Amino acid sequence: MRSRYDIQLRVPEVCRPSAMREGQINETIQEYIEGIYRLQQEVGRVATNEVAQYMGVSPASASIMLKRLAEMNLVEHTPYRGILLTDEGTQLAHQLLRIHRLTERLLTDIIGLPWNDVHDFACKLEHYIAPEIADKIAEALGFPATCPHGNPIDPTFDDGSWRLSDAVAGTDLLVIKITDERREFLEYIESLGLVPGAQVEVVSRTPFDGLIQINVDGKQHTIGPEVARYVWVKEPS
Amino acid sequence: MRSRYDIQLRVPEVCRPSAMREGQINETIQEYIEGIYRLQQEVGRVATNEVAQYMGVSPASASIMLKRLAEMNLVEHTPYRGILLTDEGTQLAHQLLRIHRLTERLLTDIIGLPWNDVHDFACKLEHYIAPEIADKIAEALGFPATCPHGNPIDPTFDDGSWRLSDAVAGTDLLVIKITDERREFLEYIESLGLVPGAQVEVVSRTPFDGLIQINVDGKQHTIGPEVARYVWVKEPS
DNA sequence: GAGCTTTTTTAACCTCATCTAAATTATACA
DNA sequence: TGTATAATTTAGATGAGGTTAAAAAAGCTC
Ligand SMILES: [Mn+2]
Ligand SMILES: [Mn+2]
Ligand SMILES: [Mn+2]
Ligand SMILES: [Mn+2]
């Protein structure tokens, strides 16, 4: 006898969540690789505890994950001497960073979201945008060079900028990029007018605490080194 | 003594995967709700086995999930009599369908992807596009009325169309929407020219097997009821 | 080199979402 | 009205990604 279960009920607009399959480069893995890449840019070789702290997990969890990443050939692990991304891992990080930044541009330039919102959204979306979509997005945007915060779409491109915290008094500089993309930080940066493309005059620097007196758009501000560290500048050409 | 772990390493461009938290409406839950909504549109009350078959999981898995959905107040479960979406579940399904269809429009109209690719991509992205982004997308697209396949952006809107499989011979009709959005199906539909907006003449119908002789753009085709079932038409006004 | 501190790993356990196999409940029909 | 069959649920397992607590390895300091 034919049961209801045997009848093929055809409702074809199917969507299934991609069950996390074994050994897949899923969202979690991607997030770790991106995090490790950023840490490595700052400090070189990365320690287990640094990954744990940055990813917001316990050192035990990070240890287990690093073991998995090493098995997947994405990081190279020398016990008690930290990790380094392999070529494959670096390539994956570059690919993700490109997609992330293109997505941010899409969200600001076409969808019309404010620049301080887009990082968090792009951070989720980046894992579900295939490289072929990213290529199409780049094309639709007219191949932009940077994300809305000034970071190069091509992560291997060296824009030659340096940190405003390293600038000396009496120079006129051009803001290139902001590398702290948290909503509140960008809000503060915007209130100072210190956005990519802006002109900054470094008026003076104080000794010991390294405060920087700047002049942007005719307005004077004093910022500390913890803010200036994430504002990258260059001599205007 | 200060250890390396105590030092706050500030690398602020943090991204973390949202660890699947208890009782959250995550991607999996959303996919089930969408699936149940589509099944309910076709057959009314939905049986556990139908959910299982549609979602591609075992009846045991579906049973467990339906229990959870009932606990979350998204479906109403009468034991051995199937389930029905609650108002809350229906509202969630509508919200997801709207975001899905807007995303498809974004992918075709702005990103430039072909109409037969966008369903699968939108199916992943829909879960990571906040309603506030969806509103912005709608605005950027000029508030489109339908997805690229003709389905209304507002899922509560009744476009008054019916299935081409129910059409009688000798009528001239307008294609409104296609409700099988699988890549290959849409490819076939396109090869027939049976896309939304096209004019179809129903030339004749055969008895018993219900084949339909149609005329689209001056070309004759014969299609079966399993294709015609997912092509929705209306009298041209 | 001994002994303490820091870092890393292992052990045991948790939730989510799946599975298979077995048990249970409802329905249909002789 | 029993009994076969179909539908559903429960039991017990798994892998991914997390937890805390404890063990082990490395690195300082004397
Ligand atoms: Mn991310
Ligand atoms: Mn950015
Ligand atoms: Mn989906
Ligand atoms: Mn569609």
Short mmCIF file of C-alpha atoms (C1' of nucleotides) in Angstrom, two decimals, chain B residues 1 3-5 22 26 32 58 60-61 68 80-81, chain C residues 6-7 15-21 24-27:
data_model
loop_
_atom_site.label_atom_id
_atom_site.label_comp_id
_atom_site.label_asym_id
_atom_site.label_seq_id
_atom_site.Cartn_x
_atom_site.Cartn_y
_atom_site.Cartn_z
CA MET B 1 54.98 39.57 36.81
CA SER B 3 52.76 37.73 31.20
CA ARG B 4 52.11 38.01 27.50
CA TYR B 5 48.53 36.89 28.20
CA GLU B 22 20.33 28.20 23.07
CA ASN B 26 19.36 30.57 13.77
CA TYR B 32 12.68 24.90 8.60
CA SER B 58 15.22 11.71 8.75
CA ALA B 60 13.42 11.33 13.65
CA SER B 61 15.34 14.59 13.13
CA ARG B 68 11.69 22.56 19.42
CA TYR B 80 -0.25 12.73 15.07
CA ARG B 81 -2.30 15.43 13.31
"C1'" DT C 6 53.29 30.91 32.59
"C1'" DT C 7 51.62 28.65 28.63
"C1'" DT C 15 24.42 22.01 23.21
"C1'" DC C 16 22.94 21.74 18.39
"C1'" DA C 17 21.68 19.10 14.61
"C1'" DT C 18 22.07 15.16 12.61
"C1'" DC C 19 21.93 9.80 12.21
"C1'" DT C 20 20.07 4.59 12.80
"C1'" DA C 21 17.43 1.36 15.22
"C1'" DT C 24 5.18 3.53 20.53
"C1'" DT C 25 0.81 5.33 18.77
"C1'" DA C 26 -2.76 5.86 15.25
"C1'" DT C 27 -5.22 4.19 11.47
#
